[in-house]
Short mmCIF file of C-alpha atoms in Angstrom, two decimals:
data_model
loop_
_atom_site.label_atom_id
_atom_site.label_comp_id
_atom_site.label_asym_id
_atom_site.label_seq_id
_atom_site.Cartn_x
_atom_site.Cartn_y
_atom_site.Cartn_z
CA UNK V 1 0.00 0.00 0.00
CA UNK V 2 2.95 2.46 1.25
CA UNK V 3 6.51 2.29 1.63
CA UNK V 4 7.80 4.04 5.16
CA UNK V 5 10.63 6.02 4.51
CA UNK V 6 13.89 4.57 6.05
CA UNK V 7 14.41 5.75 9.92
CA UNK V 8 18.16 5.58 9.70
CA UNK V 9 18.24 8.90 7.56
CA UNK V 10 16.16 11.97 7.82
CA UNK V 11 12.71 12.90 6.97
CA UNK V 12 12.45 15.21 4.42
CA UNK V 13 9.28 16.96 3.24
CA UNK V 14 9.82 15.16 -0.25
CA UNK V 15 9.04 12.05 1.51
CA UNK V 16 5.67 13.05 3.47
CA UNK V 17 4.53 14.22 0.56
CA UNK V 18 4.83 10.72 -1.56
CA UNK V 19 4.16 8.53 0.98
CA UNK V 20 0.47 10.77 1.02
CA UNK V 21 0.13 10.39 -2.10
CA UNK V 22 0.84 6.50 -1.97
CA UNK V 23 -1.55 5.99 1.07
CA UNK V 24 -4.08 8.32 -1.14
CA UNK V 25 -4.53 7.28 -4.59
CA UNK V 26 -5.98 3.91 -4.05
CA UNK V 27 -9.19 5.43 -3.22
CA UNK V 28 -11.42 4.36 -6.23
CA UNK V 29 -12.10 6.87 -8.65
CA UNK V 30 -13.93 5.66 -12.02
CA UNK V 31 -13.52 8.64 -13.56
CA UNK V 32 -14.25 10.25 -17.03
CA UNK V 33 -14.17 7.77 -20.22
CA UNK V 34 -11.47 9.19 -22.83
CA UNK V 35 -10.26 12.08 -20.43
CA UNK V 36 -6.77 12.08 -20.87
CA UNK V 37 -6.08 12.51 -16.95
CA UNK V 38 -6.05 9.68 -14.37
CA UNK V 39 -7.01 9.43 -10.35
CA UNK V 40 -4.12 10.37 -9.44
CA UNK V 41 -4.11 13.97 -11.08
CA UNK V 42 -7.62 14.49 -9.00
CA UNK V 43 -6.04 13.28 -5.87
CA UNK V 44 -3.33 15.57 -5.94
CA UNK V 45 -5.80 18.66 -6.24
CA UNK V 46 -7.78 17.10 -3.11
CA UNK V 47 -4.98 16.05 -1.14
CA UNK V 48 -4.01 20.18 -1.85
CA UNK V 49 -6.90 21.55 -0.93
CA UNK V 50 -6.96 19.85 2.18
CA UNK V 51 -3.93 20.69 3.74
CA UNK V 52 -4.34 24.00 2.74
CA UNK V 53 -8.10 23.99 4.22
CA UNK V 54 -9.02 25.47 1.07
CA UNK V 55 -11.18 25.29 -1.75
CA UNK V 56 -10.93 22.90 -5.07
CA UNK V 57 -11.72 25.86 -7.13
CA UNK V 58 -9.16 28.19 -5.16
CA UNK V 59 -6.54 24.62 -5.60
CA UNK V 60 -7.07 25.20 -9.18
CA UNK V 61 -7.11 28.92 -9.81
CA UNK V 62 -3.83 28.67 -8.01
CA UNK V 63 -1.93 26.83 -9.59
CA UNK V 64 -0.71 26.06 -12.75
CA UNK V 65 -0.07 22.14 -13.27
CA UNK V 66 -3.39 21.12 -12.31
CA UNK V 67 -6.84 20.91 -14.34
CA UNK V 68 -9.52 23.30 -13.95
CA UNK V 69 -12.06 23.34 -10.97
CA UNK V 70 -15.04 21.99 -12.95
CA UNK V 71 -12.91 18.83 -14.22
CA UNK V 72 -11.64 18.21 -11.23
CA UNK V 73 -15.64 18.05 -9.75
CA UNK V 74 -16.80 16.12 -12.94
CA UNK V 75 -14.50 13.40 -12.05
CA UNK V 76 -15.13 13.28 -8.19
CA UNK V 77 -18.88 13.01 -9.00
CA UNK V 78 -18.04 9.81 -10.10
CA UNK V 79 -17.50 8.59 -7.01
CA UNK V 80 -19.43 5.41 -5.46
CA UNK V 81 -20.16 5.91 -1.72
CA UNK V 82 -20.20 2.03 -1.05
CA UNK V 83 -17.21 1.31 -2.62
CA UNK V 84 -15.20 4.25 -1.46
CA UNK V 85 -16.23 3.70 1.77
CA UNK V 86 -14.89 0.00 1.59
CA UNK V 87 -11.16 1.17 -0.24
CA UNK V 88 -10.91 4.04 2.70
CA UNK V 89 -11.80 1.69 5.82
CA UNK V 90 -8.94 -0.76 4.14
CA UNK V 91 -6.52 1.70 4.19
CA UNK V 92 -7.84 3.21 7.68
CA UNK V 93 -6.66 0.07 9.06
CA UNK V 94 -3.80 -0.55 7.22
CA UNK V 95 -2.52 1.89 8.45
CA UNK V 96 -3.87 1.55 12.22
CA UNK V 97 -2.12 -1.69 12.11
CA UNK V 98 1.31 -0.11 11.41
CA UNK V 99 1.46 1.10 14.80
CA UNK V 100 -1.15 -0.48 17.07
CA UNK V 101 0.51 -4.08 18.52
CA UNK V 102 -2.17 -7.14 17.42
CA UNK V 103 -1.33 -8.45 20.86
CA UNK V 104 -2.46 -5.30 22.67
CA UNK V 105 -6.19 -4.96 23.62
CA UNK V 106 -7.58 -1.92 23.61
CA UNK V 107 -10.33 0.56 24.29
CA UNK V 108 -12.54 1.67 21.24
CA UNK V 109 -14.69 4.90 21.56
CA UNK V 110 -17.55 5.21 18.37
CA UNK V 111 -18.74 8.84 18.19
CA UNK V 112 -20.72 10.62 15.79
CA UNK V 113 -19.30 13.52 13.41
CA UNK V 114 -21.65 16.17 12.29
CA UNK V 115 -20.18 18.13 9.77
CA UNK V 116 -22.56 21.68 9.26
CA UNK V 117 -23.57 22.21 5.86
CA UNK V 118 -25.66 25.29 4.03
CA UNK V 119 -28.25 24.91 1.35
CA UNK V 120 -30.50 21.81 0.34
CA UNK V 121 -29.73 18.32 -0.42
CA UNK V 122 -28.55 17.11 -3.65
CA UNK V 123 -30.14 14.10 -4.79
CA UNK V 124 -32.86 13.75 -1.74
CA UNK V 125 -33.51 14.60 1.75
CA UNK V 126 -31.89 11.15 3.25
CA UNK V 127 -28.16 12.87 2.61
CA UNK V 128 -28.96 15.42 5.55
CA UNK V 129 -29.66 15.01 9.39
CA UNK V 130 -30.64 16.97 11.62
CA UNK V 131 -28.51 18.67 14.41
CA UNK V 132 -28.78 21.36 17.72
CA UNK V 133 -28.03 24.81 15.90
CA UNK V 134 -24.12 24.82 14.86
CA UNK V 135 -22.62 27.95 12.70
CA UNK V 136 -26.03 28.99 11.55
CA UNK V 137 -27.56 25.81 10.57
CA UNK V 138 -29.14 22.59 11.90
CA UNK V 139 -28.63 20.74 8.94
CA UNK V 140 -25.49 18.64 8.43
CA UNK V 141 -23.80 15.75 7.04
CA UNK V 142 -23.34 12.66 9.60
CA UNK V 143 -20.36 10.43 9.55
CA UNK V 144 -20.45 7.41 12.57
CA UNK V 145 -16.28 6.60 13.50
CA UNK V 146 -14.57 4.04 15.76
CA UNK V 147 -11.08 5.41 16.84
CA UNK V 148 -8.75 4.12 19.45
CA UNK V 149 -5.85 6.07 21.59
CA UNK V 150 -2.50 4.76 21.21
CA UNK V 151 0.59 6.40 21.74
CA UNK V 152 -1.78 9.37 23.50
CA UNK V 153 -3.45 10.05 20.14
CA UNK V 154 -6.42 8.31 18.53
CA UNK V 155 -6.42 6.74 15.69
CA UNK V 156 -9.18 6.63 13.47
CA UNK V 157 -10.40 2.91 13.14
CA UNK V 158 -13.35 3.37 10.67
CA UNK V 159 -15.58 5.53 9.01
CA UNK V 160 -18.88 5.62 7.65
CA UNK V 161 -21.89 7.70 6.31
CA UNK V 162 -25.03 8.39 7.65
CA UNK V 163 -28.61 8.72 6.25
CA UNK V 164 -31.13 10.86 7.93
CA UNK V 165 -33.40 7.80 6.37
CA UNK V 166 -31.60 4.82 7.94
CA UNK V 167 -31.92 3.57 11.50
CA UNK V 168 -28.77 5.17 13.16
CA UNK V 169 -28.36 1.49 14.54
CA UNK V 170 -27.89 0.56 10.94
CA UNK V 171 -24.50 2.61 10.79
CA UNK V 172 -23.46 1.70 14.20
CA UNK V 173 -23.56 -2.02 13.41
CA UNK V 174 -21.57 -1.10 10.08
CA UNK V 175 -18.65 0.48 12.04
CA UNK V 176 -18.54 -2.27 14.99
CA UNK V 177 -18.04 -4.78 11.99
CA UNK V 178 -14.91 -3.01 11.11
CA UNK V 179 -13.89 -3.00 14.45
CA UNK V 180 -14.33 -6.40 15.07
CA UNK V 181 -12.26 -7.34 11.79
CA UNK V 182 -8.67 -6.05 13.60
CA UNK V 183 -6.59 -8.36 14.78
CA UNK V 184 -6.11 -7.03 18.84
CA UNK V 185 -8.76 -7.68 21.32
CA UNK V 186 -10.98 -4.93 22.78
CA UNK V 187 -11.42 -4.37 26.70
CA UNK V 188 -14.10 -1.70 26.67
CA UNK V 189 -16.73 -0.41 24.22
CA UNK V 190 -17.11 3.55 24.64
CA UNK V 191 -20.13 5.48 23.42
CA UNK V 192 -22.16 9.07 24.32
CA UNK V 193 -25.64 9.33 24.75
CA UNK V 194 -25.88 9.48 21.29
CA UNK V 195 -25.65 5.69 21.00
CA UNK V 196 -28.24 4.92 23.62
CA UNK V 197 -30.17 2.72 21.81
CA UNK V 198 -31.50 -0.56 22.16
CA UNK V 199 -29.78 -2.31 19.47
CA UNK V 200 -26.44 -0.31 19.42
CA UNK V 201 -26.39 -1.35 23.04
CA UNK V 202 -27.45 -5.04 22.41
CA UNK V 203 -24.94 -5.21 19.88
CA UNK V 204 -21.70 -3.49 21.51
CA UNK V 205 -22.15 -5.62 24.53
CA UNK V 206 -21.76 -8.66 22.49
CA UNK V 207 -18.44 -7.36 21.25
CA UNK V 208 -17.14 -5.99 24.43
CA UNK V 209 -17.66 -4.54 27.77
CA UNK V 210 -19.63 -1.49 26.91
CA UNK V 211 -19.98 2.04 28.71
CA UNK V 212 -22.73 4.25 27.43
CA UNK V 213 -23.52 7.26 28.67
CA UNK V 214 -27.32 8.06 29.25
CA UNK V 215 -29.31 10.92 28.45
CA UNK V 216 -31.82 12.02 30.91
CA UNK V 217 -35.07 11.73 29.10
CA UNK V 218 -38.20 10.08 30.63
CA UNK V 219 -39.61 10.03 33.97
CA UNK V 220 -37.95 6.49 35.28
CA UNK V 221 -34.64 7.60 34.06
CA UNK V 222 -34.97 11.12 35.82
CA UNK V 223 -36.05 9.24 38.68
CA UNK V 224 -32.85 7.17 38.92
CA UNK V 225 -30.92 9.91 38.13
CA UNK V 226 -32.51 12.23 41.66
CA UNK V 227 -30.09 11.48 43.74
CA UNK V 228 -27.03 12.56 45.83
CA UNK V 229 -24.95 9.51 46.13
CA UNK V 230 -23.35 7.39 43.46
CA UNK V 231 -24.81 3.89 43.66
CA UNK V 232 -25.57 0.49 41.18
CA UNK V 233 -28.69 -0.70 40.21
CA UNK V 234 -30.47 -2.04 36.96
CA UNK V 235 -33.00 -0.27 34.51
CA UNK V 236 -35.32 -1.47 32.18
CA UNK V 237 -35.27 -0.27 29.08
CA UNK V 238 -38.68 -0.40 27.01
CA UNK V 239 -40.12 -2.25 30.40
CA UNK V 240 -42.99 -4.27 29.76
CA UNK V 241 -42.37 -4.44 25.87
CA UNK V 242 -41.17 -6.95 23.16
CA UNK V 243 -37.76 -4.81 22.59
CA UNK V 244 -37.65 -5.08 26.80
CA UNK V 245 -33.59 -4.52 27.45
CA UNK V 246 -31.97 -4.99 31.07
CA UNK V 247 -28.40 -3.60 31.78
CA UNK V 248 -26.50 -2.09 34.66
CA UNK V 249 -26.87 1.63 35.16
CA UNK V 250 -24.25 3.07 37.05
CA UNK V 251 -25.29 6.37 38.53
CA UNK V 252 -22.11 9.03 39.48
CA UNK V 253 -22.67 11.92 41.32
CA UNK V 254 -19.85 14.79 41.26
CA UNK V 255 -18.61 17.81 41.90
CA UNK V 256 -17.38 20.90 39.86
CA UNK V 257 -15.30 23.11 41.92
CA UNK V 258 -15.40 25.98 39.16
CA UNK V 259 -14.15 24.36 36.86
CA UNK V 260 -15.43 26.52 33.51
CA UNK V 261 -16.86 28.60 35.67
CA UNK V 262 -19.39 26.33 36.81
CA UNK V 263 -19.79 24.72 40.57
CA UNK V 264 -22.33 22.59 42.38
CA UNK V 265 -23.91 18.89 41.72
CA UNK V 266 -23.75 16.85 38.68
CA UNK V 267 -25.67 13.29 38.42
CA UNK V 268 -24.37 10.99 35.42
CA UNK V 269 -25.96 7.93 34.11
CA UNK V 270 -24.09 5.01 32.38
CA UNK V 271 -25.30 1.83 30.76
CA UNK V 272 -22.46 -0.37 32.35
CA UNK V 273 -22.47 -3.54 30.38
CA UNK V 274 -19.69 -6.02 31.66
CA UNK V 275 -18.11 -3.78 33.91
CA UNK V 276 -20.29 -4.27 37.21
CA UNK V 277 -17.28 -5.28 39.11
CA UNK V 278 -16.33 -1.58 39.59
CA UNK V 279 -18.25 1.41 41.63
CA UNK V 280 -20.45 4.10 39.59
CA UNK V 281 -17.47 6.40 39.87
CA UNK V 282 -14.74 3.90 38.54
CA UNK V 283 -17.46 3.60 35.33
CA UNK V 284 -17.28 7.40 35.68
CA UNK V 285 -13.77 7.72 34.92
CA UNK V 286 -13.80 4.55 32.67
CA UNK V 287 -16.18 6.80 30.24
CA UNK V 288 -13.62 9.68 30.45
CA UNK V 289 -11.33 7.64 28.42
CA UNK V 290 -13.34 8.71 25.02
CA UNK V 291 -12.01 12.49 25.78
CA UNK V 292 -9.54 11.92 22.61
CA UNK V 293 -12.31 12.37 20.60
CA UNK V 294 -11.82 16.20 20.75
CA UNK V 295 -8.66 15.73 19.43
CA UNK V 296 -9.26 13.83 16.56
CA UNK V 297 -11.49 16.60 15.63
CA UNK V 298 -9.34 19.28 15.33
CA UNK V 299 -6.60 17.50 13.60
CA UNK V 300 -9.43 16.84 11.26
CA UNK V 301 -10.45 20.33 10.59
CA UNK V 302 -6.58 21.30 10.10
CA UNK V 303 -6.80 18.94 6.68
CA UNK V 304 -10.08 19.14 5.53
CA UNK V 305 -10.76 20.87 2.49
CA UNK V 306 -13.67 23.53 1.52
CA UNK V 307 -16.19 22.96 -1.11
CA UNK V 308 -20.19 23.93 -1.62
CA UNK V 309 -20.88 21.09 -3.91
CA UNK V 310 -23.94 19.35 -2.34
CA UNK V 311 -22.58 16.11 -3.51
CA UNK V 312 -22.83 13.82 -0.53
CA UNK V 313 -20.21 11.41 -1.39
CA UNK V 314 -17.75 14.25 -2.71
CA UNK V 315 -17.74 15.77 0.85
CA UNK V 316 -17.28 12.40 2.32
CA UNK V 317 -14.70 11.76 0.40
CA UNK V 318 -12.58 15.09 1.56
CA UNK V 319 -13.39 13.92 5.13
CA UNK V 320 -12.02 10.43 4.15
CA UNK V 321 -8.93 11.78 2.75
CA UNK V 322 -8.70 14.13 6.43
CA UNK V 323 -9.05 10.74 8.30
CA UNK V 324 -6.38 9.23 6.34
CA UNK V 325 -3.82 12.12 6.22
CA UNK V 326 -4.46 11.82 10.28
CA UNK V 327 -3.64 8.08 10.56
CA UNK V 328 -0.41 8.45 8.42
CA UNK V 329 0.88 11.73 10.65
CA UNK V 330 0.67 8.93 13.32
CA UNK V 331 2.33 6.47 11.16
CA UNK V 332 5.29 7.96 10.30
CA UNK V 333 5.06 10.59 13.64
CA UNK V 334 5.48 7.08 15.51
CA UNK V 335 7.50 4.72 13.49
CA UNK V 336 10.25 7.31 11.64
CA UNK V 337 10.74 10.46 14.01
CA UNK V 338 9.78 9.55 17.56
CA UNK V 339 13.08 8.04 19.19
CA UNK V 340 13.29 5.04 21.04
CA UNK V 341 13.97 5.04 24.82
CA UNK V 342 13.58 3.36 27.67
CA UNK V 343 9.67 2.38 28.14
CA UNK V 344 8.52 3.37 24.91
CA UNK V 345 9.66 6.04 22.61
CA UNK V 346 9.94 9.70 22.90
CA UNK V 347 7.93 11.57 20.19
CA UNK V 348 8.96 15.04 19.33
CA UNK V 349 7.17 17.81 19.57
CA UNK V 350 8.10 19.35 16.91
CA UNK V 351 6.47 17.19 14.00
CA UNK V 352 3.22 18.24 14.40
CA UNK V 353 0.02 17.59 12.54
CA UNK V 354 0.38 21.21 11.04
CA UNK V 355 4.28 20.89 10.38
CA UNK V 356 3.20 17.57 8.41
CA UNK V 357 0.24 19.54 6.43
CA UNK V 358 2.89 22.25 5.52
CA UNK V 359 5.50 19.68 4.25
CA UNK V 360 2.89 18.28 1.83
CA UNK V 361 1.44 22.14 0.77
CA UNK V 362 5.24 22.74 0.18
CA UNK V 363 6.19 19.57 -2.00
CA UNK V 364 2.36 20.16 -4.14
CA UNK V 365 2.66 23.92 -4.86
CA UNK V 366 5.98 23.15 -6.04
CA UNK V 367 5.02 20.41 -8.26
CA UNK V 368 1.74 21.85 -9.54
CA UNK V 369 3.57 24.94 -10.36
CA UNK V 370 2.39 27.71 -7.68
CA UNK V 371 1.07 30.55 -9.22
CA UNK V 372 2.71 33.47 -7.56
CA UNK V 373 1.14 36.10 -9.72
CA UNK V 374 -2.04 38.44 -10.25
CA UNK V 375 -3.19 39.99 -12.99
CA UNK V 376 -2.60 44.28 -12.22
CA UNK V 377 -6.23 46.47 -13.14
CA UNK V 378 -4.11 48.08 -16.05
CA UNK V 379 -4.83 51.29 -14.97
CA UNK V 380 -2.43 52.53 -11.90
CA UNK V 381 -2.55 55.55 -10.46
CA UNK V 382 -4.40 58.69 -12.32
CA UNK V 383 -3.05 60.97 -13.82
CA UNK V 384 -3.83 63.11 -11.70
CA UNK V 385 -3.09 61.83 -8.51
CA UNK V 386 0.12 61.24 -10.15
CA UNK V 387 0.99 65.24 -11.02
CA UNK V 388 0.02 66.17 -7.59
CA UNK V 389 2.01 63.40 -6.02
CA UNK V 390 5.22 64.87 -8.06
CA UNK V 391 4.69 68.49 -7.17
CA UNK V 392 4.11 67.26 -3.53
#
């Protein structure tokens, strides 16, 4: 899939940039019949545009060695969802598996990514869900990940796309599939109350000990919930029903001593599936584990690109290509720079995610010729401005 650049010698800028390009341009792109361009001279122009957080059209107008905006679009409307989807979860965990030890189990957080989008849907209403009020809009495009912390950064396990028409359940079950595919075992099964749900729950818990936390709707929940001491106890979910679901329901009670400005008595609920040897406030800190999430986040928005297609799958496919630029940071962050030492390895500071974006901007405005030029208004200064400049 990708050669890593050799460890014993340095890693040049050159070298981030091909290796992206390797771990890149197998996603499947069928393309235009008799266009005299291939994938990989689309790629390049996305792979730009993301690191740069720009536009294709702005990638284009840029530069010089790549085709216009509107070619570049005609061939990423190509795309198939299903079968990009497949390539890019391949390659996900290829190159998860470069740096997470088989042998190793681990702790898997799924999460939900809502990415805020403008205007109406493109082919029909399924492509967009529904969201609380984000950057002046409550309309967005919904992406379901698995992602695991290793080496104190999470890697992104799998990725997939949500319909506004499909079960949410549905897209859950399609990412703990992936999950289960890798080789290592997994302790603990991490989720928000986004993911409490009947089947998502019925299904994580046959993976894995699972840890859900639990949103308080309903009047048996509140109940539970209206207390001031952390306890154990069971809950019924749809009591008294066919879809009837019993788990333990670890309820936490804390404290926030000002932190963010806020003070007083919290009460969190968590499904607690598997882990009912440990006290409501060991769940507690169990669930705390998924924090990482935030951080895949912003690495994300440092290398995704802008466009206002409405294409569903195009957009997916720059968040893909985000995902995987992420993963391979990691890669060679981990496996070329960071220096071994006692107890692990040291990683450097200095190769950050942004460092790595700017190597690969670099190396592609280079190669797709820059343009450092704009054209002048042919006009300059009036005449008489000019006189009274002189005489000044």
């Amino acid at each position: 899939m990708f050669k890593i650049p050799d460890p014993d010698r340095y890693l040049s800028a050159s070298d981030v940039k091909d290796v992206a390009e390797e771990v890149i341009s197998p996603l499947p792109l069928p393309g235009v019949e008799g266009s005299p361009l291939d994938p990989g001279d689309i790629w390049l122009v996305v792979i730009l545009a993301c690191v740069n957080q720009n536009s294709i059209w702005d990638t284009c107008n840029d530069t010089n060695g790549t085709p216009c905006d509107d070619t570049v679009l005609t061939w990423l409307h190509t795309l198939d969802r299903d079968w990009l989807e497949f390539v890019a979860n391949l390659l996900l965990g290829r190159l998860a598996m470069t740096i997470l030890d088989p042998d190793r189990s681990r702790i898997v957080s799924i999460d939900f990514v809502d990415n805020p989008y403008h205007g109406n849907h493109h082919a029909d209403e399924g492509e967009l869900c529904s969201m609380a009020p984000k950057d002046g809009t409550t309309t967005c495009h919904r992406y379901c990940t698995a992602y695991v912390v290793s080496n104190g950064k999470p890697v992104t396990l799998a990725m997939t796309y949500v319909r506004s028409d499909e079960d949410e359940a549905d897209a859950v079950e399609r990412v703990l599939a992936r999950v289960e595919n890798y080789p290592f075992e997994i302790d603990l099964l991490l989720a928000d109350s986004g993911f409490y749900n009947e089947r998502v729950i019925r299904r994580a818990r046959d993976i894995a000990a699972t840890v859900v936390h639990v949103p308080k709707k309903g009047e048996r929940m509140k109940d539970k919930l209206d207390t001031h001491k952390s306890y154990m106890t069971t809950y019924r979910m749809y009591k008294d029903s066919e879809r009837e679901l019993h788990f333990p329901l670890a309820v936490a009670v804390s404290y926030q001593n000002g932190d963010r400005g806020k003070s007083g008595e919290v009460v969190r609920g968590y499904v607690a599936c598997g882990v009912t040897d440990q006290s409501a406030k060991q769940i507690e800190r169990l669930y705390r584990k998924r924090s990482g999430i935030e951080t895949t986040y912003r690495l994300l928005r440092q290398a995704r690109g802008i466009t206002t297609t409405r294409d569903p799958v195009v957009r997916f496919a720059i968040m893909l290509v985000a995902a995987l630029l992420e993963n391979l940071w990691l890669v060679l962050r981990w496996a070329v720079v960071a220096r071994p030492q006692r107890g692990g390895r040291d990683l450097p500071d200095e190769f950050t995610f942004k460092t790595f974006c700017d190597w690969i901007r670099h190396e592609l405005e280079e190669e797709l010729r820059r343009r450092w030029k704009i054209k002048a208004n042919g006009v300059g200064v009036p005449a008489s401005q000019a006189t009274a400049a002189g005489g000044a």
